[in-house]
PDB file of N, CA and C in Angstrom:
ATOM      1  N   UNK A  17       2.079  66.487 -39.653  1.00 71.00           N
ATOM      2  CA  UNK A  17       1.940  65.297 -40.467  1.00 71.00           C
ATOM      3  C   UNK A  17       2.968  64.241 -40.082  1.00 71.00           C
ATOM      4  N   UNK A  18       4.411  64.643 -39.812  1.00 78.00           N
ATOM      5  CA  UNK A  18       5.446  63.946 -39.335  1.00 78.00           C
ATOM      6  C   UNK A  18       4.651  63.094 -38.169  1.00 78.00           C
ATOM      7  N   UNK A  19       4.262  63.458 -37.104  1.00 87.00           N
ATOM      8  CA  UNK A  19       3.712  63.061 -35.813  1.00 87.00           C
ATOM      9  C   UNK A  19       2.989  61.925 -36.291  1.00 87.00           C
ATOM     10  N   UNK A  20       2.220  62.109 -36.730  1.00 83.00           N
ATOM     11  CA  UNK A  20       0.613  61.073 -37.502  1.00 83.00           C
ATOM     12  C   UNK A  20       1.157  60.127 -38.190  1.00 83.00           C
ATOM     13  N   UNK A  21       2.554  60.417 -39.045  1.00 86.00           N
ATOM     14  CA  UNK A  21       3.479  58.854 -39.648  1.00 86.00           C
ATOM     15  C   UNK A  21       4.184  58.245 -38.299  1.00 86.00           C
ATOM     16  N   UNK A  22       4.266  58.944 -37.948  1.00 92.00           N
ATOM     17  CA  UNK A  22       4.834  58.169 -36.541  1.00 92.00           C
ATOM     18  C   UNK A  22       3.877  57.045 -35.813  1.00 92.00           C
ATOM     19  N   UNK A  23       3.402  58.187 -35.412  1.00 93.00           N
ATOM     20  CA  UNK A  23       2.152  57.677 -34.273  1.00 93.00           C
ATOM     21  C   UNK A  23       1.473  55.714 -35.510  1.00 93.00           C
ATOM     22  N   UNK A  24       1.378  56.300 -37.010  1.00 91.00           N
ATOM     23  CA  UNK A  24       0.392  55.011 -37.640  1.00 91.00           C
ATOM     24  C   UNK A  24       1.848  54.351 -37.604  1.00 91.00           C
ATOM     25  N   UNK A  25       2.550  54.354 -37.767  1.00 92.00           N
ATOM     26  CA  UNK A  25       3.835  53.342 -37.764  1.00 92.00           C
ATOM     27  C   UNK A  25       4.001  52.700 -36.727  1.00 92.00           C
ATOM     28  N   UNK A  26       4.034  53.429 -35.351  1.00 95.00           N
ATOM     29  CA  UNK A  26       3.656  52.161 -34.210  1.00 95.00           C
ATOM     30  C   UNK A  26       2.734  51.348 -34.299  1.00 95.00           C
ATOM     31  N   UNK A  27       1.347  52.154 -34.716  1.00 95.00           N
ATOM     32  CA  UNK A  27       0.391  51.429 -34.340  1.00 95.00           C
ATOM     33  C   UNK A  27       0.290  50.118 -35.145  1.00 95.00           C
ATOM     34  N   UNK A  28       0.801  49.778 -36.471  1.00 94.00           N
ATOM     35  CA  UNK A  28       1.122  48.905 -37.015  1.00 94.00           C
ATOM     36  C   UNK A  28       1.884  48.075 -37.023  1.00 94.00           C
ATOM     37  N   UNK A  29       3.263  48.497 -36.441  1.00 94.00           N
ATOM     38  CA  UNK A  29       3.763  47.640 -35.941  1.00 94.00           C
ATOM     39  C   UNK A  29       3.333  47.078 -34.956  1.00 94.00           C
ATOM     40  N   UNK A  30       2.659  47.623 -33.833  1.00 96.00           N
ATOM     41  CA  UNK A  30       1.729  47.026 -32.631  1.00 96.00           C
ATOM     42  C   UNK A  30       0.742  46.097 -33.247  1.00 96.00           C
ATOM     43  N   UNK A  31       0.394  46.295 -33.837  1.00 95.00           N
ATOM     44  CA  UNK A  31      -0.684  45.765 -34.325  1.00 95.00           C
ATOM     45  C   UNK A  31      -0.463  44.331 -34.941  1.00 95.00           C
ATOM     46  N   UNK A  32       0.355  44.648 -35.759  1.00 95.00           N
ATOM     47  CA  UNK A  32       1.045  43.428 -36.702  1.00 95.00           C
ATOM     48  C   UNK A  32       1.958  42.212 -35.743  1.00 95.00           C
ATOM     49  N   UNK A  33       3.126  42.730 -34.727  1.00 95.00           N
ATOM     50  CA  UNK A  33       2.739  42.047 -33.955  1.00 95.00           C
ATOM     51  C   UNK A  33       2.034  41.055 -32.686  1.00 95.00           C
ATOM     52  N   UNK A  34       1.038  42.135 -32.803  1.00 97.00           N
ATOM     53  CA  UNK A  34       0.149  41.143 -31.776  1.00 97.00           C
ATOM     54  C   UNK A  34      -0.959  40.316 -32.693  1.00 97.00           C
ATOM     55  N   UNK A  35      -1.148  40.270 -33.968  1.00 94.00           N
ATOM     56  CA  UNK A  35      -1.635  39.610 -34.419  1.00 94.00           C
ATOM     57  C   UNK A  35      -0.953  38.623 -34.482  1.00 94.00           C
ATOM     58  N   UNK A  36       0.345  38.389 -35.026  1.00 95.00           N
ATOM     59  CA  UNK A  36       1.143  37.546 -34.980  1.00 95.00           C
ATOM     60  C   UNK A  36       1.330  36.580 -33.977  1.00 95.00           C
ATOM     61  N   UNK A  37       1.609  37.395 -33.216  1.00 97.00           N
ATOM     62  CA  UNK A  37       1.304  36.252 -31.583  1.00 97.00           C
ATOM     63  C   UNK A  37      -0.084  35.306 -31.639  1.00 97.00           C
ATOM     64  N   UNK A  38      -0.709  35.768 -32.154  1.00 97.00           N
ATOM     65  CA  UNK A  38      -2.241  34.500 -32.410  1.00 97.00           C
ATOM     66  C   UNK A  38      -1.709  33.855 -33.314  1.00 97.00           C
ATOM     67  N   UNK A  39      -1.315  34.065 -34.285  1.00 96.00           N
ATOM     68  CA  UNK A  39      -0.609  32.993 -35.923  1.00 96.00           C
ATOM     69  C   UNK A  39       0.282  32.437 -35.048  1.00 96.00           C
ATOM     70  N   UNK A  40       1.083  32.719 -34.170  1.00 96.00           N
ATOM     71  CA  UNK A  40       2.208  31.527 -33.697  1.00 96.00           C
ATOM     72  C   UNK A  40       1.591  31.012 -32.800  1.00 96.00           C
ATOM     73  N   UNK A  41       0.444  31.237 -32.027  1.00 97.00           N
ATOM     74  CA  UNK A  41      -0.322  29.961 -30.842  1.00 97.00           C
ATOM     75  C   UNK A  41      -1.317  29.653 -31.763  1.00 97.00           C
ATOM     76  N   UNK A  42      -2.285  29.574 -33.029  1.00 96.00           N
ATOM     77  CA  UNK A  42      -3.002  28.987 -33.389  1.00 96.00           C
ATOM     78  C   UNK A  42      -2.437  28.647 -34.737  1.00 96.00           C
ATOM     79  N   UNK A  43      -1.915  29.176 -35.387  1.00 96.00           N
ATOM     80  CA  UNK A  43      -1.357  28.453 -36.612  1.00 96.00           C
ATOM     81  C   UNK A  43       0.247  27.341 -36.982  1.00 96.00           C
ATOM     82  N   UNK A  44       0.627  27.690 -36.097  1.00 95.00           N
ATOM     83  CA  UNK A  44       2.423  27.326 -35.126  1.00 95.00           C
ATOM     84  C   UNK A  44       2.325  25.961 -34.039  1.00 95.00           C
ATOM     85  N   UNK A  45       0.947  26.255 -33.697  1.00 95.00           N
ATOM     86  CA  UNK A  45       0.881  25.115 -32.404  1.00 95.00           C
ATOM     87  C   UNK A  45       2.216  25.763 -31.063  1.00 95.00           C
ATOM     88  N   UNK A  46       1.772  27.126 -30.563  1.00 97.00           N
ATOM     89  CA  UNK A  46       3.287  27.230 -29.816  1.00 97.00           C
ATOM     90  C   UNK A  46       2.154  27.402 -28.687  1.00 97.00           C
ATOM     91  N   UNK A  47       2.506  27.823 -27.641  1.00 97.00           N
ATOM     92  CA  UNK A  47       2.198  27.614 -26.429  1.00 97.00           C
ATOM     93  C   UNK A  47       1.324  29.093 -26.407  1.00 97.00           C
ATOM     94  N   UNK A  48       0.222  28.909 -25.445  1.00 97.00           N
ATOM     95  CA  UNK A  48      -0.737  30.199 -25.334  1.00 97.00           C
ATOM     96  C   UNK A  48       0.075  31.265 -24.739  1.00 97.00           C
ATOM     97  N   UNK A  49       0.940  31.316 -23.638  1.00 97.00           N
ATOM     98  CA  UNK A  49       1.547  32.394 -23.060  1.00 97.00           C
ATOM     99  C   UNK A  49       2.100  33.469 -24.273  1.00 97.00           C
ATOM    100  N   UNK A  50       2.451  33.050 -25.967  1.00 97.00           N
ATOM    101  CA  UNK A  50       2.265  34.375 -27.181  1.00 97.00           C
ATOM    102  C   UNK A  50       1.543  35.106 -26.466  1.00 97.00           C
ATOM    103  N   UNK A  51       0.034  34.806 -25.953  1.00 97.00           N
ATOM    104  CA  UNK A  51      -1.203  35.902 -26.387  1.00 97.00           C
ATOM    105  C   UNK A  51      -1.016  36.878 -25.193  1.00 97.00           C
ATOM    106  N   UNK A  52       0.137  36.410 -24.349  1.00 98.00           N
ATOM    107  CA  UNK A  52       0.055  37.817 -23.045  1.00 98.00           C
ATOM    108  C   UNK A  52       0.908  39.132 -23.753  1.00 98.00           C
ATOM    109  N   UNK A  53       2.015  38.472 -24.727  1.00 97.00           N
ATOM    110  CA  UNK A  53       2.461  39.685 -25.345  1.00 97.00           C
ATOM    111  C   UNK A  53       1.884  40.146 -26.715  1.00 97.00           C
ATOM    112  N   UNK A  54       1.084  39.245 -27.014  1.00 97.00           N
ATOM    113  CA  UNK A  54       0.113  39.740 -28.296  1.00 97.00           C
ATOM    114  C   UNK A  54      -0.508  40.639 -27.547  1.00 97.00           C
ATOM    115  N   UNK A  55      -1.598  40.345 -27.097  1.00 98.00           N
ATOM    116  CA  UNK A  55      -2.781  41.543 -26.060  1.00 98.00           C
ATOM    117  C   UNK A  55      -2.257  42.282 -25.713  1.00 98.00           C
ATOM    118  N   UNK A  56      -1.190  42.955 -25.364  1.00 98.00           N
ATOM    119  CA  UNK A  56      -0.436  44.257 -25.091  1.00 98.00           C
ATOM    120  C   UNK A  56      -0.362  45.087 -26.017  1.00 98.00           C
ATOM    121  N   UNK A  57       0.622  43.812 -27.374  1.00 98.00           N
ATOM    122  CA  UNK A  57       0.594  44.817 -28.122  1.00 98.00           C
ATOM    123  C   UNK A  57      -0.398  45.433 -29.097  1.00 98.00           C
ATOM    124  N   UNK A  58      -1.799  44.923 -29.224  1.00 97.00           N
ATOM    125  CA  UNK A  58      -3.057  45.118 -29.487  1.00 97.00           C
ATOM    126  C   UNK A  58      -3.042  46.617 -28.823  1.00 97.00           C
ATOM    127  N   UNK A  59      -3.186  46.323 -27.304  1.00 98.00           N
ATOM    128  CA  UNK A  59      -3.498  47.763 -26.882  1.00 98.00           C
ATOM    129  C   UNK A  59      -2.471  48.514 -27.099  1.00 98.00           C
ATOM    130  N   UNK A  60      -1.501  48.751 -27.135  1.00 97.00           N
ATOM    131  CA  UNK A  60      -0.447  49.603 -27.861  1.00 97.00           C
ATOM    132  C   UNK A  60      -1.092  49.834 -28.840  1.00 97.00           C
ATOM    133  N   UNK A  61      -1.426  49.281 -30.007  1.00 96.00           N
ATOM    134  CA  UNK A  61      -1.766  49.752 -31.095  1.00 96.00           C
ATOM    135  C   UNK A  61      -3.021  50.102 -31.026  1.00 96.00           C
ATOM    136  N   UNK A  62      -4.177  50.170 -30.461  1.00 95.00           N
ATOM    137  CA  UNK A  62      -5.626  50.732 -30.190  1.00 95.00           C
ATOM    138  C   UNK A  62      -5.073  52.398 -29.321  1.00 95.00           C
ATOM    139  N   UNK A  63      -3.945  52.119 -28.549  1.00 95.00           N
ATOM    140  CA  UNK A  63      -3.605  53.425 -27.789  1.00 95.00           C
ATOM    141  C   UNK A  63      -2.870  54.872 -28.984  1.00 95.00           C
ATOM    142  N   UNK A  64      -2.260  53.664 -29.618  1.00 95.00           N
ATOM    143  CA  UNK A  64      -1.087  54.370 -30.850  1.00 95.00           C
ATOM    144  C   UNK A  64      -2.089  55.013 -31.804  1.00 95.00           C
ATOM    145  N   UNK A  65      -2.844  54.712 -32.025  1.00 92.00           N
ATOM    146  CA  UNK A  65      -4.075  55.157 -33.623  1.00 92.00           C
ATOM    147  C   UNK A  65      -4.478  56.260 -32.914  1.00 92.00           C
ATOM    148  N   UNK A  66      -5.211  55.981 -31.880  1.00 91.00           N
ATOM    149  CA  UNK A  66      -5.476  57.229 -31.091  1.00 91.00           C
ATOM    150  C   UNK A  66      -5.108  58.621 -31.162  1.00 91.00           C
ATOM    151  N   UNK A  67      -4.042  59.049 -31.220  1.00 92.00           N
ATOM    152  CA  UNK A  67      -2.647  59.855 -31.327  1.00 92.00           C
ATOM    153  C   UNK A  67      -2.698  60.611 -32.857  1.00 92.00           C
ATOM    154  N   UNK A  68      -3.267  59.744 -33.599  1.00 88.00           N
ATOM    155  CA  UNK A  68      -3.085  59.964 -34.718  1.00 88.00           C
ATOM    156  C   UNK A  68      -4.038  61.615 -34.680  1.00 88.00           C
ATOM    157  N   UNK A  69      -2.900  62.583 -35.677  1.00 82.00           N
ATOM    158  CA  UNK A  69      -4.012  64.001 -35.417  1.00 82.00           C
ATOM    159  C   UNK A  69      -5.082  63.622 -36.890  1.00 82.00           C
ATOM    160  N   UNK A  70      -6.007  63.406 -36.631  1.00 78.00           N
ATOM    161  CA  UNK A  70      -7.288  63.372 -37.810  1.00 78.00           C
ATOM    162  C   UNK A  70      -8.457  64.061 -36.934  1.00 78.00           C
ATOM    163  N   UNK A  71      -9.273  64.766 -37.624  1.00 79.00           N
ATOM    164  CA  UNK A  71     -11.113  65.014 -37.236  1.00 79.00           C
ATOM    165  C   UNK A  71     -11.827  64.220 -36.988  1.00 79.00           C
ATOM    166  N   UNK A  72     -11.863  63.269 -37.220  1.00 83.00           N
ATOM    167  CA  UNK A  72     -12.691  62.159 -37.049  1.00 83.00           C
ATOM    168  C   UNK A  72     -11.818  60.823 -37.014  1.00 83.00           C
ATOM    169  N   UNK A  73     -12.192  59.813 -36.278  1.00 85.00           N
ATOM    170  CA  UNK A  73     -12.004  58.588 -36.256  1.00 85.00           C
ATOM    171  C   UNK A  73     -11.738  57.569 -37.161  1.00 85.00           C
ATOM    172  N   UNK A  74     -13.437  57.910 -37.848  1.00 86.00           N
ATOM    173  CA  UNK A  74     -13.284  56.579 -39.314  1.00 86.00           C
ATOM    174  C   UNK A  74     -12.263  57.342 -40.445  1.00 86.00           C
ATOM    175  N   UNK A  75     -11.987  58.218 -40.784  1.00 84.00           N
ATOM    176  CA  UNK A  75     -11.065  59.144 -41.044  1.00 84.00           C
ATOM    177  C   UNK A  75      -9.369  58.507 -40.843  1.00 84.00           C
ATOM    178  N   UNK A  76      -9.056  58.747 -39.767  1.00 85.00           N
ATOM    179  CA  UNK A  76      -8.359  57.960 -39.661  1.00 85.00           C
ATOM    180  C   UNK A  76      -7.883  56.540 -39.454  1.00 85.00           C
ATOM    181  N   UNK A  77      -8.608  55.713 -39.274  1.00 87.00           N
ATOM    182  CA  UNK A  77      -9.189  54.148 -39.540  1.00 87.00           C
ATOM    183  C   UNK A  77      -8.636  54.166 -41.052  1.00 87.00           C
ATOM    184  N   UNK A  78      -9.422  54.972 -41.705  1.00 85.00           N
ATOM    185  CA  UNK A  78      -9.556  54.405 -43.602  1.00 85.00           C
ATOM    186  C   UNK A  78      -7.898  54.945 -43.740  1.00 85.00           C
ATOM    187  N   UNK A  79      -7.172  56.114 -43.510  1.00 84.00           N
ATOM    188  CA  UNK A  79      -5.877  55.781 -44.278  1.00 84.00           C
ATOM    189  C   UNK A  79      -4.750  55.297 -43.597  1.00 84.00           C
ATOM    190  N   UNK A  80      -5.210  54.499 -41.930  1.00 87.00           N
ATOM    191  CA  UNK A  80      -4.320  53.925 -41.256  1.00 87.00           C
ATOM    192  C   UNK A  80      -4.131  52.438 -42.510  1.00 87.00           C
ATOM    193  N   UNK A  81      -5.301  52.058 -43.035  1.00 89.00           N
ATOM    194  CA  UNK A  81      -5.122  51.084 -43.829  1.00 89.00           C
ATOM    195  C   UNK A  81      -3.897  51.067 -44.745  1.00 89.00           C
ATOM    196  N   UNK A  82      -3.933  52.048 -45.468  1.00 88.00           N
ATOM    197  CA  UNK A  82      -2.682  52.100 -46.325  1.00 88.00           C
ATOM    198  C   UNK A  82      -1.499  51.517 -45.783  1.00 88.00           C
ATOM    199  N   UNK A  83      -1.638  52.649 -44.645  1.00 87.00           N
ATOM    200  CA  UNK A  83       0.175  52.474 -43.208  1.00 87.00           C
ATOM    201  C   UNK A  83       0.122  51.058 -43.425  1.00 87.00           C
ATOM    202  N   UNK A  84      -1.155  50.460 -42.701  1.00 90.00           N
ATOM    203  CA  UNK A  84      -0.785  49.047 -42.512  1.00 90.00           C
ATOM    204  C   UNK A  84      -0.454  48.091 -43.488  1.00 90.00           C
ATOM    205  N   UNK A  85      -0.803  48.410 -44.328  1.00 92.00           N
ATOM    206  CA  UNK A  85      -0.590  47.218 -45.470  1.00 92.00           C
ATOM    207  C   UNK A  85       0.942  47.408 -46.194  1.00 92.00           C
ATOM    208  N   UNK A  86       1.891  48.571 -45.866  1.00 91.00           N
ATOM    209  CA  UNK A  86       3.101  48.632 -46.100  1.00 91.00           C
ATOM    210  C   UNK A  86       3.902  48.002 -45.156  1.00 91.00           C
ATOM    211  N   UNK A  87       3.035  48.314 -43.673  1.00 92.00           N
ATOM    212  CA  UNK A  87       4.054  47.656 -42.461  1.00 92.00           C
ATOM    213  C   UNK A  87       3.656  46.205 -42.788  1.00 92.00           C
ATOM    214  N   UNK A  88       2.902  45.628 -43.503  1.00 93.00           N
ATOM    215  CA  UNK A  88       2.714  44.145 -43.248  1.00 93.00           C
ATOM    216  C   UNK A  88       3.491  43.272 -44.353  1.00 93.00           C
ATOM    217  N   UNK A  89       3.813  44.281 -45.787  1.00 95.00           N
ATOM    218  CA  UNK A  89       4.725  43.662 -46.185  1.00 95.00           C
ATOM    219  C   UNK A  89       6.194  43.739 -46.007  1.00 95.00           C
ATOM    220  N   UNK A  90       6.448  45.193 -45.117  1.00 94.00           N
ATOM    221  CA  UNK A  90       8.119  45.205 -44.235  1.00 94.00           C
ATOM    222  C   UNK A  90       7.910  44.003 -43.470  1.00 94.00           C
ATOM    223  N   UNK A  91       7.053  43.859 -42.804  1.00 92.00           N
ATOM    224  CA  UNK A  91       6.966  42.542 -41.617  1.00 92.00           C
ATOM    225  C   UNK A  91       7.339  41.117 -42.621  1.00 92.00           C
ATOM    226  N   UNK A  92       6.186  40.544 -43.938  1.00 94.00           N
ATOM    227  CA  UNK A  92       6.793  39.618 -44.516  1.00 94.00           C
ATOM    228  C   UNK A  92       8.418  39.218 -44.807  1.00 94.00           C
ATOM    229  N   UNK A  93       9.201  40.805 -45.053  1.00 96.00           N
ATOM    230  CA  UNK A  93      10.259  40.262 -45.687  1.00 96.00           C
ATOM    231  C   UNK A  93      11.137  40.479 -44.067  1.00 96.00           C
ATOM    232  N   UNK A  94      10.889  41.282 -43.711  1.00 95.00           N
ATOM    233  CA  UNK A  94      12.463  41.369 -42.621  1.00 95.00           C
ATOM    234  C   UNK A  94      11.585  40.169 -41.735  1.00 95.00           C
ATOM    235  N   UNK A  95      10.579  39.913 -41.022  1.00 92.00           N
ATOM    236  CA  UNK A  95      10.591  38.907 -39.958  1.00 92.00           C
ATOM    237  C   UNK A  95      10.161  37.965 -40.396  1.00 92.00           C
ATOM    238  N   UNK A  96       9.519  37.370 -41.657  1.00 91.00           N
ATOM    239  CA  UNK A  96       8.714  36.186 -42.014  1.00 91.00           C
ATOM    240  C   UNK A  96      10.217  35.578 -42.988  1.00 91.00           C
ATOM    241  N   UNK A  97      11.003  36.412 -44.232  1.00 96.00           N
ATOM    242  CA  UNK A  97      12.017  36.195 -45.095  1.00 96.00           C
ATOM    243  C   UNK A  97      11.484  35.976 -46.368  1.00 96.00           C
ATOM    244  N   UNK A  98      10.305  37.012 -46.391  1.00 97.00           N
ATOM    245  CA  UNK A  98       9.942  36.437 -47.764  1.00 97.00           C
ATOM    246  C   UNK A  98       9.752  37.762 -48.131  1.00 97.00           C
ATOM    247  N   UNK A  99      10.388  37.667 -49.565  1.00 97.00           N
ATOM    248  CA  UNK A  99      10.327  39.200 -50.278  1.00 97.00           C
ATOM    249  C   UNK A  99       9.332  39.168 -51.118  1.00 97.00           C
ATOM    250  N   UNK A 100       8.662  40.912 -50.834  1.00 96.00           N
ATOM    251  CA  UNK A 100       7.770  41.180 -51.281  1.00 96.00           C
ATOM    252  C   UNK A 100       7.895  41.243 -52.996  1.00 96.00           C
ATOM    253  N   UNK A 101       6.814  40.872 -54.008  1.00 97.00           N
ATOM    254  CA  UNK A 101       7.028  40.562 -55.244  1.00 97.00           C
ATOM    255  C   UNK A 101       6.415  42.081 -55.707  1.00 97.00           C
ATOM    256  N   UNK A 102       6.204  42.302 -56.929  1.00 97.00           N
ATOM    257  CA  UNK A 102       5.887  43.431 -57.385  1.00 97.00           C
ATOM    258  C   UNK A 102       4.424  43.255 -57.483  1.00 97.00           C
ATOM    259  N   UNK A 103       4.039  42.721 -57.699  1.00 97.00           N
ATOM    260  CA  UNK A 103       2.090  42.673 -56.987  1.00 97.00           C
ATOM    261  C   UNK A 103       1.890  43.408 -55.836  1.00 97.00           C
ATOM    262  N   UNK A 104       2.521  43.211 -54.869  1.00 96.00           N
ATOM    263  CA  UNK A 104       2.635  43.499 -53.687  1.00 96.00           C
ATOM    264  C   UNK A 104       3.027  44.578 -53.578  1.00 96.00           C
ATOM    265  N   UNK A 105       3.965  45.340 -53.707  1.00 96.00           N
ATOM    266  CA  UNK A 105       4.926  46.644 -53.778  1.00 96.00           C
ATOM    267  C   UNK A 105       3.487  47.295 -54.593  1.00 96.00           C
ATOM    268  N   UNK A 106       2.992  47.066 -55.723  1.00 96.00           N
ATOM    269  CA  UNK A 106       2.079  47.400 -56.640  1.00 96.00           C
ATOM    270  C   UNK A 106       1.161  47.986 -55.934  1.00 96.00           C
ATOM    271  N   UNK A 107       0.486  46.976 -55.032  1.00 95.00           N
ATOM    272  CA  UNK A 107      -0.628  47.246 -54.174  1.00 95.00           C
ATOM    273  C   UNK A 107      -0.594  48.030 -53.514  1.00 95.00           C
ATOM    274  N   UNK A 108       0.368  48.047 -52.517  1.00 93.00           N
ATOM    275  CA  UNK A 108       1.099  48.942 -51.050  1.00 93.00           C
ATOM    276  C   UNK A 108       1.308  50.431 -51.618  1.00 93.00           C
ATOM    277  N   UNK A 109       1.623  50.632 -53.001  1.00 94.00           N
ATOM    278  CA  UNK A 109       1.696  51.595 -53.662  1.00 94.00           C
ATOM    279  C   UNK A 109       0.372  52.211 -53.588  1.00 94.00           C
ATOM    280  N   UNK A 110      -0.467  51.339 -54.398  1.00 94.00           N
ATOM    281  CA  UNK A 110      -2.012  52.452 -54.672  1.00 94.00           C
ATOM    282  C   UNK A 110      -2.578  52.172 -53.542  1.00 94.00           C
ATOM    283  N   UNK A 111      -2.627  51.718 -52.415  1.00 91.00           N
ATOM    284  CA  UNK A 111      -3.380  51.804 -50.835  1.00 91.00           C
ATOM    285  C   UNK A 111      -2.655  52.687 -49.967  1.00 91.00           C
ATOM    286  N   UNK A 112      -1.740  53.294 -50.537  1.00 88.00           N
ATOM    287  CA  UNK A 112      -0.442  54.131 -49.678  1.00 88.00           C
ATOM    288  C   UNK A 112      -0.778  55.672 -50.413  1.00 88.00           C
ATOM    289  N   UNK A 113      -1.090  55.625 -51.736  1.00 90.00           N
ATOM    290  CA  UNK A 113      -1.669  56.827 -52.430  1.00 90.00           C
ATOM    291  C   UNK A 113      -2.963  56.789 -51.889  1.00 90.00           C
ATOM    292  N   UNK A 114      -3.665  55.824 -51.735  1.00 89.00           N
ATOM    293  CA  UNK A 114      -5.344  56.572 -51.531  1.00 89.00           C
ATOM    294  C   UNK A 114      -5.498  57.206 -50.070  1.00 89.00           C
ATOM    295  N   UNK A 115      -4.718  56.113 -48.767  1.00 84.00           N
ATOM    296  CA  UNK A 115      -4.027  57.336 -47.836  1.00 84.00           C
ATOM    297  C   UNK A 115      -3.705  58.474 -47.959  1.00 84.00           C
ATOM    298  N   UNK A 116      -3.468  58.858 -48.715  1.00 84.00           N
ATOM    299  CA  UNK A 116      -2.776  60.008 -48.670  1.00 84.00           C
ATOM    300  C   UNK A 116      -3.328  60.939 -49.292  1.00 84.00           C
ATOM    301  N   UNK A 117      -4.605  60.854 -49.986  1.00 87.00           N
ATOM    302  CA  UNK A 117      -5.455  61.287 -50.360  1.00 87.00           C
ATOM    303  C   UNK A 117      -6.885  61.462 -49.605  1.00 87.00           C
ATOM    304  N   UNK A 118      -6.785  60.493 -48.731  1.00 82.00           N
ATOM    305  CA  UNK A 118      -7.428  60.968 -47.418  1.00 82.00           C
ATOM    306  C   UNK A 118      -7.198  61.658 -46.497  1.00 82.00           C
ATOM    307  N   UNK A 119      -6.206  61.901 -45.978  1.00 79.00           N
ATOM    308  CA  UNK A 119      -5.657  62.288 -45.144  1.00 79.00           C
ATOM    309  C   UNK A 119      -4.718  63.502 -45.241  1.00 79.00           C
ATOM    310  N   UNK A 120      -4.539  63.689 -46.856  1.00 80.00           N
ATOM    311  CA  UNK A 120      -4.480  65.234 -47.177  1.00 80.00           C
ATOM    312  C   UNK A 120      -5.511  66.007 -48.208  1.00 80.00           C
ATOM    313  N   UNK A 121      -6.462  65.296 -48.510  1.00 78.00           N
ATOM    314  CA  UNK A 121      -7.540  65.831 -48.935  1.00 78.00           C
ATOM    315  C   UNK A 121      -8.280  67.274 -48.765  1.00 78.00           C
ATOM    316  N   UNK A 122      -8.184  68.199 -49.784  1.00 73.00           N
ATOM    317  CA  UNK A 122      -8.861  69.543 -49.170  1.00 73.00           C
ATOM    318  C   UNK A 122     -10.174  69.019 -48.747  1.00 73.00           C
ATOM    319  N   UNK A 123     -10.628  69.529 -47.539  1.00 68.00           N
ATOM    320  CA  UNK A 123     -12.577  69.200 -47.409  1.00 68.00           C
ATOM    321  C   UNK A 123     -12.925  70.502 -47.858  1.00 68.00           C
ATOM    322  N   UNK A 124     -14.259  70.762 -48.209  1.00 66.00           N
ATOM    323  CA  UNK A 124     -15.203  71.278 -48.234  1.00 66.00           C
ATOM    324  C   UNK A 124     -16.189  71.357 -46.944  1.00 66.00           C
ATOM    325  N   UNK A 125     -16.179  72.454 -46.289  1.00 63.00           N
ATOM    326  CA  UNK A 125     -17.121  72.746 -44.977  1.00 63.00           C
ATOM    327  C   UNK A 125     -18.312  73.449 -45.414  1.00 63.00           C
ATOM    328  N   UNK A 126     -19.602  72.720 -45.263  1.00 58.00           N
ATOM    329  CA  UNK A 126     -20.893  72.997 -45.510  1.00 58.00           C
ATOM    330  C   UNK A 126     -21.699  74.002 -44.892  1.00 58.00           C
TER     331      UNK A 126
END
């Protein structure tokens, strides 16, 4: 399980910043050369999810969501400077539980 927080923690951070790199050449007005280190880190993060130990794919897709939506409000406050409010913390909370309810969920095999 350690491995799989790892592995979704890159991939979000990969992720988060290479999205970012598009918000600073299309929302910033900064120069296109962002998107050579955005697109990397895209594939970093398409390579990083990968890794992740789950059975299935969409499986892990649905509680990478959680990961991400915690790494995106660490990203607001340490690189953007804006602290997260308790709405937010609120949220990251119950999308961080339903992760985790996916992803440690007993199944039932038919």
């Amino acid at each position: 399980m350690l491995t799989s927080l790892v592995w979704y923690g890159l991939a979000a951070l990969a992720e988060i910043a290479g999205r970012f790199a598009f918000w600073v050449w299309l929302r910033l007005g900064r120069s296109a050369l962002w998107l050579v280190p955005g697109l990397l880190a895209l594939v970093l993060f398409a390579c990083a999810l990968t890794r992740v130990d789950a059975g299935f794919a969409g499986r892990a897709y649905a509680a990478y969501g959680g990961v991400y939506i915690v790494a995106s409000l660490g990203w607001l406050w340490l690189v953007e400077g804006v602290r997260p409010d308790r709405f937010d913390l609120g949220g990251a909370a119950l999308c961080l539980g339903g992760a985790g309810i996916i992803l440690l969920g007993r199944r039932v095999v038919a």
